[in-house]
Structures are given as structure tokens and as C-alpha cells.
Coordinates of C-alpha atoms in Angstrom, one line a residue:
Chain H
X1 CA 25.2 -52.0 56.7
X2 CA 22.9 -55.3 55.5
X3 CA 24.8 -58.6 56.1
X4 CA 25.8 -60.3 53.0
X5 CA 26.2 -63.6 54.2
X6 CA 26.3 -64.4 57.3
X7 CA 28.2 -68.0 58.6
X8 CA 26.5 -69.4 61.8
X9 CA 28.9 -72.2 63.5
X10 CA 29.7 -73.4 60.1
X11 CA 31.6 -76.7 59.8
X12 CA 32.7 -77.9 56.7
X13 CA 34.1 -81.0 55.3
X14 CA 34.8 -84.2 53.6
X15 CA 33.5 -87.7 55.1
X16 CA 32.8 -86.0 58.7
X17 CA 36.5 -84.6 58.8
X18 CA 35.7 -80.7 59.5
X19 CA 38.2 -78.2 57.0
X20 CA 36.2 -75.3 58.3
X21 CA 35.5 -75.6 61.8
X22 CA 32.9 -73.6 63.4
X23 CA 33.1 -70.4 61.8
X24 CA 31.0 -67.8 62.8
X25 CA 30.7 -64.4 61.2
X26 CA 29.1 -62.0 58.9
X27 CA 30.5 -60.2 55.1
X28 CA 28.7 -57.1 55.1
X29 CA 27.2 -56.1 51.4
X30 CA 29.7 -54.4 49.3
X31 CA 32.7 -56.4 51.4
X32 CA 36.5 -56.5 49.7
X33 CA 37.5 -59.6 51.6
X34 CA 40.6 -61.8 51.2
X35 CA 40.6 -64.9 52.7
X36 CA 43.8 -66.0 53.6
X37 CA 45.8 -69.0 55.3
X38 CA 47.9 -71.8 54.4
X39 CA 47.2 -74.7 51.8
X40 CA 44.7 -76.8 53.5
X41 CA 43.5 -73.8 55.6
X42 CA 39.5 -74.6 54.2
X43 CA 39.6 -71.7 51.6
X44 CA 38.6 -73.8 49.0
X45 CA 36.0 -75.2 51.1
X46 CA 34.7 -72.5 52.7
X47 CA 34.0 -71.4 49.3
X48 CA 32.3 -74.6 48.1
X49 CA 30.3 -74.0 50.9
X50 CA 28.8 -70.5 49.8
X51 CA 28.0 -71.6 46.5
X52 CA 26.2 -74.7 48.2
X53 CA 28.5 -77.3 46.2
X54 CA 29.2 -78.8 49.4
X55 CA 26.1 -78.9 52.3
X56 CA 27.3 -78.2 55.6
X57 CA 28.2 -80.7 58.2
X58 CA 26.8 -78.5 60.8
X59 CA 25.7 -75.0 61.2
X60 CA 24.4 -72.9 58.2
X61 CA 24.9 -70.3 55.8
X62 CA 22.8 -67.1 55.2
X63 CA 22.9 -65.3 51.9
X64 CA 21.2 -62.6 52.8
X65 CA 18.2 -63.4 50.4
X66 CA 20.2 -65.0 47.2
X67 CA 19.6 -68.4 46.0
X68 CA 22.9 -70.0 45.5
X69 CA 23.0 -69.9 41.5
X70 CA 22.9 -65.9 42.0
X71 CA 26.4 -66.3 43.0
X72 CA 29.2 -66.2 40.8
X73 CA 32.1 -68.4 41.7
X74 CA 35.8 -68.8 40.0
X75 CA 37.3 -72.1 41.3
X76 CA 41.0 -72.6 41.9
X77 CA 41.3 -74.7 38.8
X78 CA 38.4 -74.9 36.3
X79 CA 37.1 -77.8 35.6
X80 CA 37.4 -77.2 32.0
X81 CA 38.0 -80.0 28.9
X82 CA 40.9 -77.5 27.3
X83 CA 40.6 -80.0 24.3
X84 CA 36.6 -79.5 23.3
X85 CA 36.5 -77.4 20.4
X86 CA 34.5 -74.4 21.4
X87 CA 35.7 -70.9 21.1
X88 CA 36.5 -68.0 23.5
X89 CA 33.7 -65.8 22.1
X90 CA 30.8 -68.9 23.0
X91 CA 32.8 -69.7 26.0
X92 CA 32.3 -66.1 27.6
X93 CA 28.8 -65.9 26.2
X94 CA 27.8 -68.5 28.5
X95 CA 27.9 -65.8 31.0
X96 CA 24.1 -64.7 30.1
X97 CA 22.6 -68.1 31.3
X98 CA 20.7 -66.6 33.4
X99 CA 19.5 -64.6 30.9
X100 CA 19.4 -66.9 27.8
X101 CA 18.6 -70.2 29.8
X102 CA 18.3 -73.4 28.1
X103 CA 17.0 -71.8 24.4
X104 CA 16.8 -68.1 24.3
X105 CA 18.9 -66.7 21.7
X106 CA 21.2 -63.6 22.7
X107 CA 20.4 -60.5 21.3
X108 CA 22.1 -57.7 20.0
X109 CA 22.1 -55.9 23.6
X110 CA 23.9 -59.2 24.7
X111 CA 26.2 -59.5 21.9
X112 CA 27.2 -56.4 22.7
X113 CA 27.7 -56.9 26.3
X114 CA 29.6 -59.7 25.2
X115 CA 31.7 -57.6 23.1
X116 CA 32.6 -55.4 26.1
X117 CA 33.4 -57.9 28.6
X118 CA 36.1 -59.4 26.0
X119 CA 37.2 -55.9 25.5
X120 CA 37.3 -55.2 29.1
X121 CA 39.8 -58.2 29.5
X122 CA 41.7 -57.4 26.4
X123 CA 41.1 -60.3 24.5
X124 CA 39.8 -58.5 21.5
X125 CA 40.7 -60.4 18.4
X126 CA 40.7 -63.7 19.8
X127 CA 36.4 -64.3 19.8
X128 CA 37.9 -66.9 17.0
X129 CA 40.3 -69.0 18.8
X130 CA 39.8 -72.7 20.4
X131 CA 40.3 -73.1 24.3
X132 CA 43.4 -75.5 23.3
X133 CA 45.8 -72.4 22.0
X134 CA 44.9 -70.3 24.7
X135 CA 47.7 -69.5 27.2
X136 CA 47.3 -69.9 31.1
X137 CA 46.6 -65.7 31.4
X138 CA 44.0 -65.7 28.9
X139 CA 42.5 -68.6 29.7
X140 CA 41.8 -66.4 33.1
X141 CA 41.1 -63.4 30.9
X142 CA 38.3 -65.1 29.4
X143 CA 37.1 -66.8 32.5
X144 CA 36.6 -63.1 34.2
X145 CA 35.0 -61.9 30.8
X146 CA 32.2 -64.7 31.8
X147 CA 32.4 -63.5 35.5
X148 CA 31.8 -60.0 34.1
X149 CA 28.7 -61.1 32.3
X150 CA 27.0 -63.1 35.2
X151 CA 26.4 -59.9 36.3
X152 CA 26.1 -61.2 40.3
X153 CA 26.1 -59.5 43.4
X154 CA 28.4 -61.8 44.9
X155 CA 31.3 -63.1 43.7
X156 CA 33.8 -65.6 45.1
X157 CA 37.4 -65.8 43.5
X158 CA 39.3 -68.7 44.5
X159 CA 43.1 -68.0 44.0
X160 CA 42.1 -65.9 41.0
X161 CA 46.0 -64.6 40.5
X162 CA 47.8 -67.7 41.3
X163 CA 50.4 -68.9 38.2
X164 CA 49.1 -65.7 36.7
X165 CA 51.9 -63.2 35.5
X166 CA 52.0 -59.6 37.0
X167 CA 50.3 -57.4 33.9
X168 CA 47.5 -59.9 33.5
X169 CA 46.7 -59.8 37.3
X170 CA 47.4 -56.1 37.4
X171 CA 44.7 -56.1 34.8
X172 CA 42.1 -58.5 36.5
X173 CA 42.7 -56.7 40.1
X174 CA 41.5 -53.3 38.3
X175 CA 38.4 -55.3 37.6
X176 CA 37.7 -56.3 41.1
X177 CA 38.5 -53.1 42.3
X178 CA 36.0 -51.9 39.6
X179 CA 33.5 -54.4 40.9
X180 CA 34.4 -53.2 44.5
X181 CA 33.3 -49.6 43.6
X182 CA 29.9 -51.0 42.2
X183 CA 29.5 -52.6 45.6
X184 CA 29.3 -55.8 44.8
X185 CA 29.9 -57.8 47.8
X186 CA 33.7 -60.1 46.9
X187 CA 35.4 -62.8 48.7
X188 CA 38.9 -63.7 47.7
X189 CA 41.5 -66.0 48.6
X190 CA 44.6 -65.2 48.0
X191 CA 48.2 -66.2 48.8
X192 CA 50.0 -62.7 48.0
X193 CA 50.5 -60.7 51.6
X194 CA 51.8 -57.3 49.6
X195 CA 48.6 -57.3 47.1
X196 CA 46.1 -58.7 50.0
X197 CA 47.6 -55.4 51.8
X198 CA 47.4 -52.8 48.9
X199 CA 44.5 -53.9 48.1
X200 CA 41.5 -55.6 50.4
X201 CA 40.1 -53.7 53.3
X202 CA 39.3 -56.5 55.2
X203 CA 40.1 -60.3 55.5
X204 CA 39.5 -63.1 57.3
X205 CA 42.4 -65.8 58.1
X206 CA 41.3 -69.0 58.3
X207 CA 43.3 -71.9 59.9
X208 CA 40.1 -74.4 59.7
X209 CA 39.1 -71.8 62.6
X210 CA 39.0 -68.3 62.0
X211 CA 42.5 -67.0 63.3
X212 CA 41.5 -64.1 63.0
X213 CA 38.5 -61.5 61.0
X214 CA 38.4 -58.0 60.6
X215 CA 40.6 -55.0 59.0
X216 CA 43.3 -56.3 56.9
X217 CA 46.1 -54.4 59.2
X218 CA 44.8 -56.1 62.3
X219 CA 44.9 -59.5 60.9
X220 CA 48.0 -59.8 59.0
X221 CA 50.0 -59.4 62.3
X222 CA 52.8 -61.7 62.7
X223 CA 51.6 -63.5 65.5
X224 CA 48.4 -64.2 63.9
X225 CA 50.2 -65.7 60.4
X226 CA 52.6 -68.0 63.1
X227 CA 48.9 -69.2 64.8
X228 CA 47.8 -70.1 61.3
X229 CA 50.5 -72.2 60.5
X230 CA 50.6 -74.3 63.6
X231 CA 47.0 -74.9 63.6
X232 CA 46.7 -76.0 59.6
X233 CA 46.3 -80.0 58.6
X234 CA 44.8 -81.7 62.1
X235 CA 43.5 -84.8 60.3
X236 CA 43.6 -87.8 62.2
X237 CA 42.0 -90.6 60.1
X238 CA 40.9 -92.1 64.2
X239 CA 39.7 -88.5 65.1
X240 CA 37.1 -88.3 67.8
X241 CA 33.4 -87.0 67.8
X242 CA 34.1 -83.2 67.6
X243 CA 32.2 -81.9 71.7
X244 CA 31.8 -78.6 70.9
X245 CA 28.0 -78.2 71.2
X246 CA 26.1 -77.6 68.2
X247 CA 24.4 -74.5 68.3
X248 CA 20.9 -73.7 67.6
Chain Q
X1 CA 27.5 -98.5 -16.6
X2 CA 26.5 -95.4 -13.7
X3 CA 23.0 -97.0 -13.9
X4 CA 23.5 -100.3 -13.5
X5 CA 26.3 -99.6 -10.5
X6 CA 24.5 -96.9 -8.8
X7 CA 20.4 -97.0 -9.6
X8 CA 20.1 -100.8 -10.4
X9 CA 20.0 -101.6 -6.9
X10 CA 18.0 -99.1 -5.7
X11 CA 15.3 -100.7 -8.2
X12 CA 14.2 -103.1 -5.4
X13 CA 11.7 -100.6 -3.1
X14 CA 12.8 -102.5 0.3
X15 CA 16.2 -101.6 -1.0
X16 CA 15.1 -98.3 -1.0
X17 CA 13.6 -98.4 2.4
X18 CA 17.2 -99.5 3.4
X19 CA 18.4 -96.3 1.3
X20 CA 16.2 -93.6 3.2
X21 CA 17.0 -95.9 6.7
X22 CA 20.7 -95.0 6.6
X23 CA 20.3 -91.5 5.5
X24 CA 18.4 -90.7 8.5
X25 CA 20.1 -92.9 10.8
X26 CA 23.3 -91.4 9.7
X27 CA 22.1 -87.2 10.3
X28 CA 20.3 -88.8 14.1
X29 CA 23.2 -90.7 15.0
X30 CA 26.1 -88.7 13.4
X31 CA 25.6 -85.8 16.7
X32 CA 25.4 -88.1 19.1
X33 CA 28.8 -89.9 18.3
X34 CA 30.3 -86.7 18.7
X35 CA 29.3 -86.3 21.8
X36 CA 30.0 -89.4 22.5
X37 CA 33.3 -88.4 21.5
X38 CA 33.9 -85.2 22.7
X39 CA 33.2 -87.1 26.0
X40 CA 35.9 -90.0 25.4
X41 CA 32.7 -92.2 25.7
X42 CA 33.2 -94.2 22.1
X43 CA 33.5 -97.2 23.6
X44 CA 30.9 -96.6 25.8
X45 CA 28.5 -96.4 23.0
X46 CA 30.2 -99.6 21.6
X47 CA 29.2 -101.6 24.7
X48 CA 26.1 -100.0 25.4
X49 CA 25.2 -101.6 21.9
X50 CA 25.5 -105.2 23.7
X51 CA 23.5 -104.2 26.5
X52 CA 20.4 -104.0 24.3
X53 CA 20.7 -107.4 23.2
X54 CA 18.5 -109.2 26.6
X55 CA 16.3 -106.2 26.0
X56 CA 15.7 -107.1 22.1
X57 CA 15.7 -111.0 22.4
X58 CA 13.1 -110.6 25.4
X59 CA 11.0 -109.3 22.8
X60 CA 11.9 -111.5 20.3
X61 CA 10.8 -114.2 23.0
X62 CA 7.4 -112.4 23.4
X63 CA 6.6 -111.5 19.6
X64 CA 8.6 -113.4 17.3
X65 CA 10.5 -111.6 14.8
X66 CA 8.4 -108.2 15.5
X67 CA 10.3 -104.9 15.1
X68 CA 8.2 -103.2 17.2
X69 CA 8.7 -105.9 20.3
X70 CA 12.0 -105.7 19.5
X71 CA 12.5 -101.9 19.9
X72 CA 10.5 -101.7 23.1
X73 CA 12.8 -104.7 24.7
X74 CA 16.2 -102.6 23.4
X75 CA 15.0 -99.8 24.9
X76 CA 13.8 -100.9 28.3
X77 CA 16.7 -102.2 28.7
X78 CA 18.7 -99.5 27.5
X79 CA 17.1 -96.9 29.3
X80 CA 17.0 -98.9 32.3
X81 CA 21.3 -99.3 31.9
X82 CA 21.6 -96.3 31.2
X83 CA 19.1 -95.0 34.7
X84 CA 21.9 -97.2 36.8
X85 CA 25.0 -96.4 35.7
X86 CA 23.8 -92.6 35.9
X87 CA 22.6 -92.7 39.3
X88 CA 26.0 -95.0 40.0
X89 CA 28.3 -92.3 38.8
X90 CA 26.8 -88.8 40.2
X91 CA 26.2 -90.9 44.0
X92 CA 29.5 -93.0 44.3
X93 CA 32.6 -92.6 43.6
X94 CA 32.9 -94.9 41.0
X95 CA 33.5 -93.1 37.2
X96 CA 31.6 -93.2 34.3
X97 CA 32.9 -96.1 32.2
X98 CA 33.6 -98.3 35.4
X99 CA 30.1 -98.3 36.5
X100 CA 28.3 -98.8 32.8
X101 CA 30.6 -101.4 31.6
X102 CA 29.3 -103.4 35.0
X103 CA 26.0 -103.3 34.1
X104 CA 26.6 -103.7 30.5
X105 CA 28.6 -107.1 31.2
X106 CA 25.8 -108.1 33.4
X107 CA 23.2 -107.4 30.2
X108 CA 25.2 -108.9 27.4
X109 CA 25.6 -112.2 29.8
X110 CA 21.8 -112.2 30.1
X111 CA 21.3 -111.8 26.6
X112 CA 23.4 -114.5 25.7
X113 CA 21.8 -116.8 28.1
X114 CA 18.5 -116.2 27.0
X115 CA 18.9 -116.2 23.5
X116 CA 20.8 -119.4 23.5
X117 CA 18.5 -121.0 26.2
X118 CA 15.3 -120.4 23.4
X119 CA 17.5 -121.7 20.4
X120 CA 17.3 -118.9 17.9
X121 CA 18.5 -120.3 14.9
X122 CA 21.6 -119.9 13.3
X123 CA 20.5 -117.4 10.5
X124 CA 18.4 -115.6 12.5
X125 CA 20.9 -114.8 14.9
X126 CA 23.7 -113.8 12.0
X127 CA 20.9 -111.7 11.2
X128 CA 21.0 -110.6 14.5
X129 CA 24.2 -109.9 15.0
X130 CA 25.4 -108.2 11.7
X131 CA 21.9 -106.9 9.9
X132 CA 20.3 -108.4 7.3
X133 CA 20.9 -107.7 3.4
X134 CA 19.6 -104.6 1.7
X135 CA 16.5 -106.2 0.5
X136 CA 15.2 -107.7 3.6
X137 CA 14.6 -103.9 5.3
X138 CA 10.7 -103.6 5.6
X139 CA 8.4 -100.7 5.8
X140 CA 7.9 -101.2 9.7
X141 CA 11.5 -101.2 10.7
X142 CA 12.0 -97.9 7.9
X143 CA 9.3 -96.3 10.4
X144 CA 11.0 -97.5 13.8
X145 CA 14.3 -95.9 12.6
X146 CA 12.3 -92.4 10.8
X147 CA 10.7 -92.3 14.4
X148 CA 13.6 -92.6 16.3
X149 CA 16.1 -90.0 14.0
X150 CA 13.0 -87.6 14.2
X151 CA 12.7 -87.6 18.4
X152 CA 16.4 -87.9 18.8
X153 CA 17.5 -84.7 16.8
X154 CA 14.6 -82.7 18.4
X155 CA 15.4 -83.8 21.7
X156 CA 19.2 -83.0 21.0
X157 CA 18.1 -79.5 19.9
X158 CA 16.5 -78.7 23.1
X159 CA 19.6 -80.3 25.3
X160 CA 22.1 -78.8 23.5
X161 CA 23.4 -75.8 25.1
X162 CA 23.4 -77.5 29.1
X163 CA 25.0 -80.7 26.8
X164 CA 28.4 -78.6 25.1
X165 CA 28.6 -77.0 28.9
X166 CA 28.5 -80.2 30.5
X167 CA 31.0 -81.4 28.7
X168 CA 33.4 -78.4 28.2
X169 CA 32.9 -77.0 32.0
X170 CA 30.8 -78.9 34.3
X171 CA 31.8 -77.1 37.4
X172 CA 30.1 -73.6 35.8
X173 CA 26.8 -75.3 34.7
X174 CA 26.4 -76.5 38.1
X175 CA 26.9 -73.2 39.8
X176 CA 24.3 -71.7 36.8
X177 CA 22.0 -74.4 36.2
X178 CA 20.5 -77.6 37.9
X179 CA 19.9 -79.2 34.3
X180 CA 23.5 -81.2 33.6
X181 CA 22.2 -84.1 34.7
X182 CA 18.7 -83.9 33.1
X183 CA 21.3 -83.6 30.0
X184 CA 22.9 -86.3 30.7
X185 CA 20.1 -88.8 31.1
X186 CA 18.2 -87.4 28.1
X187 CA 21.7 -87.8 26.0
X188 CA 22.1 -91.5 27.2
X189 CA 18.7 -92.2 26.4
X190 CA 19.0 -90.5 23.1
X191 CA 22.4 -93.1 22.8
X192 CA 19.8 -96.0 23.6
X193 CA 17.7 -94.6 20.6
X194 CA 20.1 -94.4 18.2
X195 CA 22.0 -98.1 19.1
X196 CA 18.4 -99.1 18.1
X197 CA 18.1 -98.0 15.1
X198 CA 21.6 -98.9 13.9
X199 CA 20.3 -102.6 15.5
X200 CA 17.2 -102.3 12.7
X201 CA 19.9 -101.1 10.0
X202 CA 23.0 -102.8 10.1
X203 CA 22.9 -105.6 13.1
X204 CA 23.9 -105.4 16.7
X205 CA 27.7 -105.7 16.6
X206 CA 27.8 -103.1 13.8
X207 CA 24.7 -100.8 14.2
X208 CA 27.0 -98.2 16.6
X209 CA 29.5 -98.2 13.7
X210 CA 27.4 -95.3 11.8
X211 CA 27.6 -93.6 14.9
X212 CA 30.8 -93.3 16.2
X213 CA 33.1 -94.0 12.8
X214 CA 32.2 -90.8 11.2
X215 CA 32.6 -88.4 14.6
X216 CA 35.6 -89.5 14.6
X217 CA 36.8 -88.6 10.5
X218 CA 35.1 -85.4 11.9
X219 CA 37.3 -84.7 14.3
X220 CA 40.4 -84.6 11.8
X221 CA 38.7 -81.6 9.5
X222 CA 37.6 -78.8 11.8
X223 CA 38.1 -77.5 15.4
X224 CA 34.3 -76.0 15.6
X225 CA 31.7 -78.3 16.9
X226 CA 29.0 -77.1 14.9
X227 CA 30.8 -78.0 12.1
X228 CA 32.1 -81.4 13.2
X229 CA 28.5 -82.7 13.7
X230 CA 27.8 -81.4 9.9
X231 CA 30.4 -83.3 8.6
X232 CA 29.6 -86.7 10.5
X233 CA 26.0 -86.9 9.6
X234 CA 27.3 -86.2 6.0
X235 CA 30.1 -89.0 6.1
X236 CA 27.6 -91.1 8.0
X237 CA 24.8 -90.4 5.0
X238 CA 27.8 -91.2 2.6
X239 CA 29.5 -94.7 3.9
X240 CA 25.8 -95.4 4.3
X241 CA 25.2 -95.0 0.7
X242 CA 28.1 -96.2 -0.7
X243 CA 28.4 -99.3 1.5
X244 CA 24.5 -100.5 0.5
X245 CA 25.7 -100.4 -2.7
X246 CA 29.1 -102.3 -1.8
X247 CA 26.6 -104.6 0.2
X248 CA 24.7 -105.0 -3.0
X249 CA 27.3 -105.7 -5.3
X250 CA 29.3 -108.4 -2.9
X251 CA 26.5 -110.1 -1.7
X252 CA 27.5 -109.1 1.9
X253 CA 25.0 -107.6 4.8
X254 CA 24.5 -104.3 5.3
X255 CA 26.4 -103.9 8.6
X256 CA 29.9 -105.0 7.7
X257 CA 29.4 -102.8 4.0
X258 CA 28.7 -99.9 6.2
X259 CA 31.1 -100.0 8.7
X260 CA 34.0 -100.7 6.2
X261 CA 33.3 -97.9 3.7
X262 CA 33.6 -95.6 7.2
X263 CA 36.6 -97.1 8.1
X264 CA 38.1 -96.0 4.5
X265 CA 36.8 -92.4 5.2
X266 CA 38.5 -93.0 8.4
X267 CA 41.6 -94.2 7.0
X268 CA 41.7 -91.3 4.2
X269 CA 40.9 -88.6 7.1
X270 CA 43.7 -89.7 9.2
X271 CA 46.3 -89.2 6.4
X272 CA 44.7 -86.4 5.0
X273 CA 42.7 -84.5 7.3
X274 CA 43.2 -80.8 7.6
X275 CA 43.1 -81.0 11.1
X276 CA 46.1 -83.1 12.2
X277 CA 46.4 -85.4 9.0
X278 CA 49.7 -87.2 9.4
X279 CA 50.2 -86.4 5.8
X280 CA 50.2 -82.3 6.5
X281 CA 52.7 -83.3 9.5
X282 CA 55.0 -84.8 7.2
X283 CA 55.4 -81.4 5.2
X284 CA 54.2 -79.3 7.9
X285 CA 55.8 -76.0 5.6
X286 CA 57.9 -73.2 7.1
X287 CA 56.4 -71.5 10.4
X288 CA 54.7 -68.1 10.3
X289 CA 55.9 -64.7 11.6
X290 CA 53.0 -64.8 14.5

């Protein structure tokens, strides 16, 4: 198997404070990973780190060969002005950027792509309607129809189902399964045990340190869930120079 | 009666110049108010206007009353703003209006000081501040302003697409694209270009007025961007019309005719719009079946 991205001593952070704390391991290509932990675990920020929003305080990142833009990445919560008046239909067009850049124009291959991945998410019939009188599901709906289009080879979900109701995630899960089976490699954090365990071969739970990394029915051991928790939120505003030896 | 209220003024060919000034300051300025908008920067725009002023009354220093001086000051020092409170905002963690209106307030005190310190003279600084009459606009300034509307609507073509994204989600354009910020700067500059022309038009306190007025009436007939910026640079073309001819007629300068005649549109969108017009709220009619 090729390594996907591979995470050498990897701290993380904000203003020196680590939130991942050397992390070392490897997603192989074609990976179904959940990444799980509690609130403040470094999900988030583990994920920042991938798409190289956030450089690392120490250690690296491999991406097996991708620059970071060729990753596609759903944050926990969009950053998105609900209020601008643009429609769902340009909204999930903007998922051929890479294709359509700054001026191309989008042809009738990509308007028909376009059509699909709207059709794929079941939003057909509402190309028409304004971000504002879209509801929290379809708002999600159309943000995968744009993840759908960016056509990457990695793609990281952060909390993808959370505040999402059962049908609509139902319906977004057959995606990434369908994504899975195309062996796209796909990194997911997620706070739902049962669907982590129905559904993702492999995770990785991450207390700041990795817990623990491998097959999902290994990791999710009660032990390893009460480790988590007792490790999570270590910030001292006073905290010491971290002594663990940088690798090289 | 239609002649002598509509074409009579028009007779006078600087009033014409003032005529063809407006038109194409209102279709250059009428999409970047709303942007300006869409990114609750209005009153950024509004202040960014004052912040020209030690730029324009360098040149006035240098040149005398030269349009050309003039434009290069404003825009040095607009650009230059504009550069700082960019770099400001995307390195610190200071926002967007906090760090402009700094600078700005730092500008408009130096453009007071130096225009007072060289004793401009009263009507040349009323002239200054609110534009001159319809038939003082002269052929050079007509060119500034053509000059401008023609760079800043090609320039806004060719940002466009990275400029909606920016605004509607930033956090996507930055995992797709490295060119938000070249957006941003280019939009600000094209800002800078604009408050100039409106400066040439219709006077410094007023020039924005074309600008940011009719996005605004925009906003209250359509939820479609494309057509919002159609309808502000034809209410901008329109209050510009009708308020050289109210300029005319009253024996008032251009910038305060202008501005009012928007603020009617304004006034008549609010109540009326089809888009939220308090009017249509008042007899809102019986809800649908879906």
C-alpha cells in the first residue's frame, strides 16, 4: 500500500500551545478513517494542519506527492455569509475551480456534472434558491455537491454529520462510502461511536496524542475512550518548553 | 416646458461633460458599492473618501488647481491606506474596519493640517469639499473620471469570481485558490479609483454618495447579485441625471443634488421595494400552501 500522508512528530498549535502533540503515523491511500476524541482533542487542528491552513510548530506533514489545494476539506462550521445573495446552483459550481480558475467559463460537460452532483445530494429543484432559505441539512447537502465536484483524492470531513438529522446523514454517509469504494483516501472526525463502528475501518483517537491508531475494534476499547478523556485540555497559560527532542 | 426643464441645461457643453461624468461614474462605481456592501464595508468606503484628502491637497500644493496632480496625490494616498490596513488585517489580529479607520483618521488629520497650513481659500475649499456646479466640469477631469470607470470595470471583470467567493466563503477560496487577497487589494484599489472620481464629480464629502446610495436601493429589489449591481449603476446613472438637473435649476453644486435625489430613490425603495419594502410587510397577503 502507498502512504497517503504520512505525519512525522507533528505538533500543532496556537501561540506555541501544542493541540496535536507529536503525532506520528501514516493514512495509507484509499483509508476510511475516523478521527475521534473529545472536544479539544486537536481534530480540528489536526485537520487545519493537512490542508496547510495552519504550519506546523514542529515536525512535518507528507502528502504523498499533493500540493495542499488538491485536497478537499469540509470544516466544522463554514465560514460562509448565509446573507450574500448567491444561489445553490453557483454555490456548488464553485466546485470546478480547479477547472474553471479565475475566468474559464464551464461548459456543458461541467454543467452537467454540476447537474449530477445536485442530483446526487437531492437538491434537485432548488439550483434557484438563495443560501438565506436554505435549512441546516441542505446547506450540508449542497456543501457535499461542491465536495463531489472538487473531484480530490483526499478529502477531510470535519464533523460532517454533527446537528445533521438521520436521513440527511444517512444520505451523505452513502456518499463517503461511495467515495470510499473509488478509493479515495478520507479522514473524518466524528463524534458518533455506533456510526464510527458500522461504518470506518480504521481510526485514530487523538487525545492531543494519539491514544491510540489502527482498526476501529481495537481502538474504540473502553479503556482507551477513559485515556482520552483524562488526557484532553492540558493548557497551562505558564506551560514549560515542551523536552521532548525534536526529531530529525 | 420638457425642453426648457430637461435639454436647456444640457445646452452648456461643460454641462454636458458633467452629464457623460456621472453616467460613467455611476455604471464604475455602482459595482463596487455593492461590494462594498455585500461586505458591510459602506462606511468604510465613506471614510476611505477622507483619507484621500492629504493625498489630493499634496497635489494641490505641487500643481495648483491641476486635475491630474490631484488624482495622482488621491491615489497615492489611497492606495497606500488601503496597502496598510490590508497587510494590518490578514497579519494581526486586529479586523477590517478597526485597522482602516486608524489610518484613515491619521490621513484626514494630515489633510486638514496641510490644507489649512497653505490657506486654501474659502471657495476653493467649498469647492473642495462638496464639487463644484455643473458648468465648471472641464474636459480634463471628464477624461480622469472616463479613465478611471474604464480600468475599474475591466479590472472588476477579471476579479470577480475570487471577489463573490471571498466574500460569500472565504475559508473554501483559500483551500482552492491563493488569489483572495490579490482580490482584495485590487478591489480596495479599485475603491481608491472610484472615491476619485466621485472627488472630480461631486466633491469630497459627497463623491462616495453615487457609490454606496444606490447598492443599497439595490439591495431592496432583488436577491441575485448580478442583478443588484444592474440596478445600482442604473439608479446611480439616474439620481446622477436627475440631480444635475436639480443642481441646475436650484442653483446648488452638483454633490449635494446627487446625493439627495439617491436618497429619495432610497427612501422610495425602502417603502416600496419588492424585496423587504416595509410597505409589502404591512399587507404581507395570506401565506402559501408550500
Amino acid at each position: 500500500m502507498t502512504v497517503q500522508l504520512q505525519f512525522r512528530d507533528l505538533t500543532l498549535g496556537y501561540d506555541r500551545h501544542p493541540a496535536v502533540h507529536h503525532l506520528s503515523g501514516a493514512v495509507e491511500e484509499g483509508a476510511l478513517l475516523a478521527v475521534v476524541g473529545p472536544n479539544g482533542a486537536g481534530k480540528s487542528t489536526l485537520f487545519k494542519g493537512i490542508i496547510g491552513a495552519l504550519p506546523p510548530l514542529a515536525g512535518g506533514i507528507e502528502r504523498g506527492g499533493l500540493a495542499v489545494r488538491d485536497i478537499a476539506y469540509l470544516p466544522q462550521v463554514a465560514d460562509i455569509d448565509r446573507s450574500f445573495p448567491i444561489g445553490v446552483y453557483d454555490m456548488v459550481a464553485m466546485g470546478l475551480w480547479k477547472r474553471a480558475g479565475l475566468f474559464g467559463g464551464i461548459d456543458a460537460d461541467g454543467r452537467e456534472q454540476i447537474r449530477k452532483a445536485i442530483a446526487t445530494v437531492g437538491l434537485t429543484g432548488f439550483e434557484d434558491r438563495a443560501l438565506a432559505t436554505l435549512s441546516g441539512g441542505q446547506m450540508q447537502r449542497m456543501l457535499f455537491a461542491r465536495l463531489l465536484l472538487q473531484n480530490a483524492r483526499v478529502i477531510v470531513l470535519d464533523e460532517p454529520f454533527t446537528a445533521i438529522d438521520a436521513k440527511t446523514s444517512e444520505d451523505l454517509l452513502a456518499l463517503v462510502r461511495h467515495w470510499h469504494g473509488e478509493k479515495r483516501t478520507i479522514l473524518a472526525a466524528l463524534h458518533d461511536l455506533d456510526l464510527v463502528q458500522a461504518h470506518f475501518p480504521q481510526t485514530l483517537l487523538l487525545a492531543r496524542e494519539a491514544v491510540a491508531w489502527g482498526a476501529t475494534r481495537d481502538v474504540l476499547t473502553p479503556q482507551n475512550m477513559l485515556k482520552a478523556r483524562q488526557m484532553c485540555e492540558a493548557f497551562e497559560s505558564e506551560a514549560a518548553e515542551c523536552k521532548v527532542p525534536e526529531a530529525v | 416646458m420638457f425642453s426648457s426643464l430637461i435639454l436647456a441645461p444640457f445646452a452648456d457643453e461643460s454641462a454636458r461633460h458633467s452629464l457623460a461624468a456621472v453616467i460613467a461614474l455611476a455604471i464604475s462605481a455602482g459595482p463596487v458599492g455593492v461590494f462594498l456592501m455585500l461586505r458591510r464595508m459602506s462606511l468604510v468606503g465613506d471614510a476611505m473618501s477622507h483619507a484621500i484628502l492629504p493625498g489630493v491637497a499634496i497635489g494641490f500644493l505641487v500643481a495648483g488647481l491641476n486635475v491630474f496632480a490631484m488624482t495622482l496625490g488621491g491615489l497615492a494616498a489611497g492606495l497606500l491606506i488601503a496597502l496598510l490596513a490590508g497587510v494590518v488585517t490578514r497579519t494581526t489580529e486586529l479586523k477590517e474596519d478597526a485597522s482602516l479607520a486608524v489610518f484613515l483618521l491619521v490621513s484626514l488629520a494630515l489633510g486638514v493640517v496641510i490644507v489649512t497650513v497653505n490657506g486654501m481659500d474659502i471657495e476653493h475649499l467649498m469647492e473642495f469639499l462638496f464639487g463644484e456646479t455643473s458648468a465648471n466640469m472641464n474636459q480634463d477631469k471628464l477624461l480622469v473620471i472616463a479613465a478611471n470607470a474604464t480600468v475599474s470595470t475591466l479590472v472588476l471583470a477579471l476579479i470577480y469570481r475570487p471577489l463573490v467567493l471571498d466574500c460569500v466563503d472565504p475559508g473554501f477560496l483559500r483551500t482552492v485558490s491563493g488569489s483572495g487577497g490579490i482580490a482584495h487589494f485590487a478591489f480596495l484599489a479599485l475603491l481608491v479609483l472610484n472615491l476619485i472620481s466621485g472627488f472630480h464629480a461631486l466633491g469630497t464629502l459627497l463623491g462616495v454618495g453615487i457609490m454606496i446610495i444606490p447598492a443599497a436601493i439595490s439591495r431592496f429589489w432583488t436577491r441575485d447579485i448580478t442583478a443588484m449591481i444592474a440596478i445600482a449603476c442604473v439608479t446611480g446613472a439616474l439620481s446622477g441625471i436627475a440631480g444635475l438637473l436639480l443642481s441646475f435649476h436650484a442653483k446648488i453644486p452638483t454633490g449635494p443634488g446627487v446625493t439627495l435625489v439617491a436618497g429619495v430613490l432610497y427612501i422610495a425603495s425602502i417603502l416600496f421595494g419588492s424585496v423587504g419594502g416595509l410597505v409589502w410587510r404591512l399587507f404581507p397577503g395570506r401565506h402559501l400552501e408550500a
